[in-house]
Coordinates of C-alpha atoms in Angstrom, one line a residue:
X1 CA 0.0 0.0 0.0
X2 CA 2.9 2.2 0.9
X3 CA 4.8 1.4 -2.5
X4 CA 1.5 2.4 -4.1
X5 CA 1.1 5.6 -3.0
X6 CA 4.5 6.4 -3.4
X7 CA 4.3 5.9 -7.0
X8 CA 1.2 7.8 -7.3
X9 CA 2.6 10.7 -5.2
X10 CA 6.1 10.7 -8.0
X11 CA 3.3 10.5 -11.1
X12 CA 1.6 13.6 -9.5
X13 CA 5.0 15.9 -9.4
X14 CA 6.3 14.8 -12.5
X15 CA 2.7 15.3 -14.2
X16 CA 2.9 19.4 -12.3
X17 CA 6.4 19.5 -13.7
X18 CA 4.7 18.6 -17.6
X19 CA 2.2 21.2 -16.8
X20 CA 4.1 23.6 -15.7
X21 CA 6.8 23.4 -18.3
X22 CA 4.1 23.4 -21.2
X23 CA 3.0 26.9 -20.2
X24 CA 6.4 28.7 -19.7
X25 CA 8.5 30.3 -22.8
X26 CA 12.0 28.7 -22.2
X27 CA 12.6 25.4 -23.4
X28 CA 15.0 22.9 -21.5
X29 CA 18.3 21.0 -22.7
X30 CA 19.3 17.9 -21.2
X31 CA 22.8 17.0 -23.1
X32 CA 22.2 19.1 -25.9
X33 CA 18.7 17.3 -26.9
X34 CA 15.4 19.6 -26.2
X35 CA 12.6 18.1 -23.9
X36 CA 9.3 18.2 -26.2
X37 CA 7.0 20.3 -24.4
X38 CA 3.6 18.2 -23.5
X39 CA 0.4 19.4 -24.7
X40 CA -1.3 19.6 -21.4
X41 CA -1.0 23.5 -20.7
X42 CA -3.2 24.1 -24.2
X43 CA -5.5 21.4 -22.8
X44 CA -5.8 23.6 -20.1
X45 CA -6.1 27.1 -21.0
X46 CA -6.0 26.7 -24.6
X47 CA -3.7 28.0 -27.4
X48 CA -2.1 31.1 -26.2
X49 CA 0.4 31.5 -29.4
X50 CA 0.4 35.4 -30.3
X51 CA -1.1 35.9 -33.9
X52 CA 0.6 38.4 -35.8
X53 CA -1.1 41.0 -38.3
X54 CA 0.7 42.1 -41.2
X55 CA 0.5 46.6 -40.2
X56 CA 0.8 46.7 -44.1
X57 CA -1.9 44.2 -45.3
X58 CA -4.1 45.7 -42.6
X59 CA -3.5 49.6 -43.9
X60 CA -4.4 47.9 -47.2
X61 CA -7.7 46.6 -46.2
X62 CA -8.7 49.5 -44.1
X63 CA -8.0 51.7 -47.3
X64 CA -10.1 49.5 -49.6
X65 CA -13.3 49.4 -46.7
X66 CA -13.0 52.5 -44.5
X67 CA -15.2 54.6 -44.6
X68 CA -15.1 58.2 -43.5
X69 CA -17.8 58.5 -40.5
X70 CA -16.9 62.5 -39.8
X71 CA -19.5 64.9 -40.2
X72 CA -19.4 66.3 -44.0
X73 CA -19.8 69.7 -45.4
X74 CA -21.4 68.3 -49.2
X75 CA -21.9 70.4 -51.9
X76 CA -24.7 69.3 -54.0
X77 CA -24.3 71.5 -57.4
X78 CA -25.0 71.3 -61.2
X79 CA -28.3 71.0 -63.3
X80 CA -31.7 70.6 -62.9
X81 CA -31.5 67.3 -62.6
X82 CA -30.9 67.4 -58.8
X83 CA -34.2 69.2 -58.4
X84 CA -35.7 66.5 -56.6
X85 CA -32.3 64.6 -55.7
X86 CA -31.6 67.1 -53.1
X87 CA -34.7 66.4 -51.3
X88 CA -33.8 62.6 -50.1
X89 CA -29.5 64.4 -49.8
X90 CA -31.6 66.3 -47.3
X91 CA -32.9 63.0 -45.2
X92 CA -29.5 61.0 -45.8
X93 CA -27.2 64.6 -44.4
X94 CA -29.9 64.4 -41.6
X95 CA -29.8 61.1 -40.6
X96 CA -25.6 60.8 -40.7
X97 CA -24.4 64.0 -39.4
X98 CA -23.6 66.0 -42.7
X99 CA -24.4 69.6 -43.3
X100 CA -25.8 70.3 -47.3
X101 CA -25.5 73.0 -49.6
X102 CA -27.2 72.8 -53.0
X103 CA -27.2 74.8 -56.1
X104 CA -29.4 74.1 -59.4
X105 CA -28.0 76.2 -62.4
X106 CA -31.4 76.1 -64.4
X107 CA -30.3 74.8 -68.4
X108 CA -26.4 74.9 -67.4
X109 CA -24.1 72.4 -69.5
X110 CA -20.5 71.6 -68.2
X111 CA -19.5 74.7 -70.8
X112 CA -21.1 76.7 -68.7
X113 CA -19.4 75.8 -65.3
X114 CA -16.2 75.1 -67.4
X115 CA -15.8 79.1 -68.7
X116 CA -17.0 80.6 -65.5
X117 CA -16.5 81.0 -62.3
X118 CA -19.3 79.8 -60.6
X119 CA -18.2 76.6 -59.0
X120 CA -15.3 78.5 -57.5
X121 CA -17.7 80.9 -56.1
X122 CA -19.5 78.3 -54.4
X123 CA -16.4 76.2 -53.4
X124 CA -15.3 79.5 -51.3
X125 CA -18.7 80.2 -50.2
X126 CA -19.8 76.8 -48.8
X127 CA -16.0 75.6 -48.3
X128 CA -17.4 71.7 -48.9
X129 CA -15.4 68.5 -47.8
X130 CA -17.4 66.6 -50.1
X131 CA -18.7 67.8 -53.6
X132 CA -21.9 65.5 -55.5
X133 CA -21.9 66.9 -59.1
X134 CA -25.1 66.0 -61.4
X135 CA -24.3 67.4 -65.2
X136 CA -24.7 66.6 -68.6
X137 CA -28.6 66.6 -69.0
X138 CA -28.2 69.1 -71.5
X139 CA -25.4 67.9 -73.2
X140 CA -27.1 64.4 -74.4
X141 CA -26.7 65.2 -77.6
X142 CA -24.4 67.3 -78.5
X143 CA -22.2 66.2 -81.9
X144 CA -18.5 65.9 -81.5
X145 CA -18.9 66.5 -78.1
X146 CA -15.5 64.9 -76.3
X147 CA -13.9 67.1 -78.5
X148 CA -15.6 70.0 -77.9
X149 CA -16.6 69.5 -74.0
X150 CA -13.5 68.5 -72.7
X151 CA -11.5 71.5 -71.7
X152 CA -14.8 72.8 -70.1
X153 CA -14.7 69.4 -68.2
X154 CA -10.9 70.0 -67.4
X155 CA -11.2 73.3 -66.0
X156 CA -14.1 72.0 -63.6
X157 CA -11.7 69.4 -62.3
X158 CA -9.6 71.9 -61.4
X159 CA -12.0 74.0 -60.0
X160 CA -12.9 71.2 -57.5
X161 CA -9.1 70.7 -56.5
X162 CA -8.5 68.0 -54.0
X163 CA -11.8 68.2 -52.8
X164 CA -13.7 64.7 -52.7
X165 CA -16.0 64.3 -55.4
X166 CA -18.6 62.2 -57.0
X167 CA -19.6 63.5 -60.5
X168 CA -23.2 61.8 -61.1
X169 CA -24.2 61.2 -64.8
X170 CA -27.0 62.6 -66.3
X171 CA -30.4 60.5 -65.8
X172 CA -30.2 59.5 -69.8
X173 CA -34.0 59.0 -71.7
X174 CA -31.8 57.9 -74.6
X175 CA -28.7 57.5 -75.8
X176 CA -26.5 59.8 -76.0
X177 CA -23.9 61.2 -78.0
X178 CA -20.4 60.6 -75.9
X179 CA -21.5 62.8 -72.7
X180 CA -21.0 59.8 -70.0
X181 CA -17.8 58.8 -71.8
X182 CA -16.5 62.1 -71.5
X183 CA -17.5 61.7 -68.1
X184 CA -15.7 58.8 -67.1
X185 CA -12.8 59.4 -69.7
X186 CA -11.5 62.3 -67.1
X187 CA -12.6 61.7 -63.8
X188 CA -12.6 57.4 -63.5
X189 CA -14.8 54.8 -62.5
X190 CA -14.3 55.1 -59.2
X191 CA -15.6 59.0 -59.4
X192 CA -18.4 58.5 -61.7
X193 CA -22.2 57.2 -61.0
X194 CA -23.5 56.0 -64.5
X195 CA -27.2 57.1 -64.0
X196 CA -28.4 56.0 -67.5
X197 CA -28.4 52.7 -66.2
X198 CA -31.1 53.5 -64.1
X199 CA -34.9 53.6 -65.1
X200 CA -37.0 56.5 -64.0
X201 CA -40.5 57.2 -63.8
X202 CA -40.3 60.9 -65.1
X203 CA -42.5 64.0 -65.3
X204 CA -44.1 64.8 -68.8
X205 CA -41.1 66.3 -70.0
X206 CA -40.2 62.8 -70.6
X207 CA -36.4 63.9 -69.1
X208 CA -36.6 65.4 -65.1
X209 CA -37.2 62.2 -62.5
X210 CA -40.6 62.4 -60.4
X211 CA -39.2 62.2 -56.6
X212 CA -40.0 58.7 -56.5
X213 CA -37.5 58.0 -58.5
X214 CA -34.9 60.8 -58.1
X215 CA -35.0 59.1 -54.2
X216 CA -34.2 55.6 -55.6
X217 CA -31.8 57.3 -57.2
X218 CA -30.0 59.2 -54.4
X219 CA -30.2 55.8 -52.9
X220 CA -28.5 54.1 -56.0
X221 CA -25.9 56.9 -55.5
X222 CA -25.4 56.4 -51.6
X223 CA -24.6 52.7 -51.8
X224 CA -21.9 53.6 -54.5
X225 CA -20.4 56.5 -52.6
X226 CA -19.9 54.0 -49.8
X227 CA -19.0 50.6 -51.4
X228 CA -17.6 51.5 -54.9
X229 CA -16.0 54.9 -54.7
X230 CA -13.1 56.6 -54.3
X231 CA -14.1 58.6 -51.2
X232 CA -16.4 56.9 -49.1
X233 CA -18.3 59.0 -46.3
X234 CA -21.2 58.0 -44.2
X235 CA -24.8 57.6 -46.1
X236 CA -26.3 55.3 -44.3
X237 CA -29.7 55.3 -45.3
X238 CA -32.7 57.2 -43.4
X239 CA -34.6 55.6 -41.1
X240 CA -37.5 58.6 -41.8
X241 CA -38.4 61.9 -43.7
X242 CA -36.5 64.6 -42.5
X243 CA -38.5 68.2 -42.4
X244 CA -37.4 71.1 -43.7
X245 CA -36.2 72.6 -47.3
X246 CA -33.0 71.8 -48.6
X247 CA -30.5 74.5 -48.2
X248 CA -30.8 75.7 -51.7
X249 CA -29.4 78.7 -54.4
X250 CA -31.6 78.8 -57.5
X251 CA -29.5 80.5 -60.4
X252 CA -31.4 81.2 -64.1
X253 CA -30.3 80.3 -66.9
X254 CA -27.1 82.2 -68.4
X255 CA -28.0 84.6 -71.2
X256 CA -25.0 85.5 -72.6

């Protein structure tokens, strides 16, 4: 009986020596040949080995799916397109923070913010972090137009600067003549919504979206801004209607 617990009592130290030498960091020698650790410390408390993220792959992924949750100064500015638009910007700047500023140049093409100054007014005026540009309506079809458009497009790039931007394409009823490739031609995928894949129910005109659509739009629009774009802010979308008009600047067509 004696013998026998003696030999349990020796299996009990040398089974807290295992234990306790699986969960320390140094390993032991014994004439130059390591002792394999046992596995009864991860049995115990489980796998404690560190795990290591690469600080570079990580950057890279938070640069791909960040998104920018700050509050945002936007800019909403071009044709008459965003008539209705504006109204669900409204709701979506309500519901995430943002503060909006919208301008509808009544008839305006991208010749006439291209040869005037009227974007730079409004850029100093509003000082936007975040400029949503809806242009070319008026421009479907216009012949020849890349070559005749694009410096005006040009100079409203660098108008805009390094400001974040989103330039949305014209709501097409038809095809048109080269305005969306001029579009995408300066300002990239990655900047540019393609709004003539869209349908639209649309007012008799048969060209401006009724709200019901120029809200499925703006929603359209959001969900790019966020998962597709270059600069992705905050849009999550509304959980209600917001009250209260758009802050808004009406400008008449240019008579020149």
């Amino acid at each position: 009986m004696k013998n026998s617990l003696s030999i349990v009592f020796m299996l009990l130290i040398v089974t807290v020596i295992l234990t306790v030498y699986s969960l320390v960091s140094p390993k032991l020698e014994v004439a130059g040949v390591e002792i394999k650790k046992s596995e009864i410390g991860t049995f115990l408390v489980g796998d404690t080995t560190p795990i290591y993220i690469d600080a570079a792959i990580e950057h890279e992924v938070s640069k791909k799916t960040g998104i920018d949750s700050s509050s945002q100064r936007i800019l909403l500015i071009g044709d008459s397109m965003l008539e209705q638009f504006r109204w669900r910007l409204r709701d979506y700047c309500a519901e995430n923070g943002h503060e909006m500023q919208s301008v509808i140049w009544y008839s305006s093409q991208t010749e006439w913010y291209g040869i005037s100054d009227t974007l730079k007014y409004f850029i100093n005026k509003t000082n936007p972090t975040y400029i949503i540009l809806i242009l070319g309506a008026n421009e479907l079809f216009v012949s020849n137009i890349i070559a005749k458009r694009t410096p005006y497009v040009k100079h409203i790039l660098e108008q805009i600067g390094d400001i974040p931007f989103i330039w949305v394409g014209p709501p097409n009823w038809r095809e048109d003549t080269g305005i969306n490739t001029l579009i995408v031609n300066n300002v990239g995928t990655r900047r540019y919504f393609p709004s003539k894949n869209l349908t639209f129910k649309r007012y008799a005109d048969g060209a401006h979206p009724k709200p019901e659509s120029a809200f499925m739009w703006m929603d359209s629009v959001a969900t790019f801004i966020m998962q597709k774009s270059r600069y992705p802010i905050l849009l999550n979308t509304p959980t209600k209607k917001y009250s209260g008009s758009p802050n808004t600047t009406i400008l008449q067509p240019w008579k020149r």
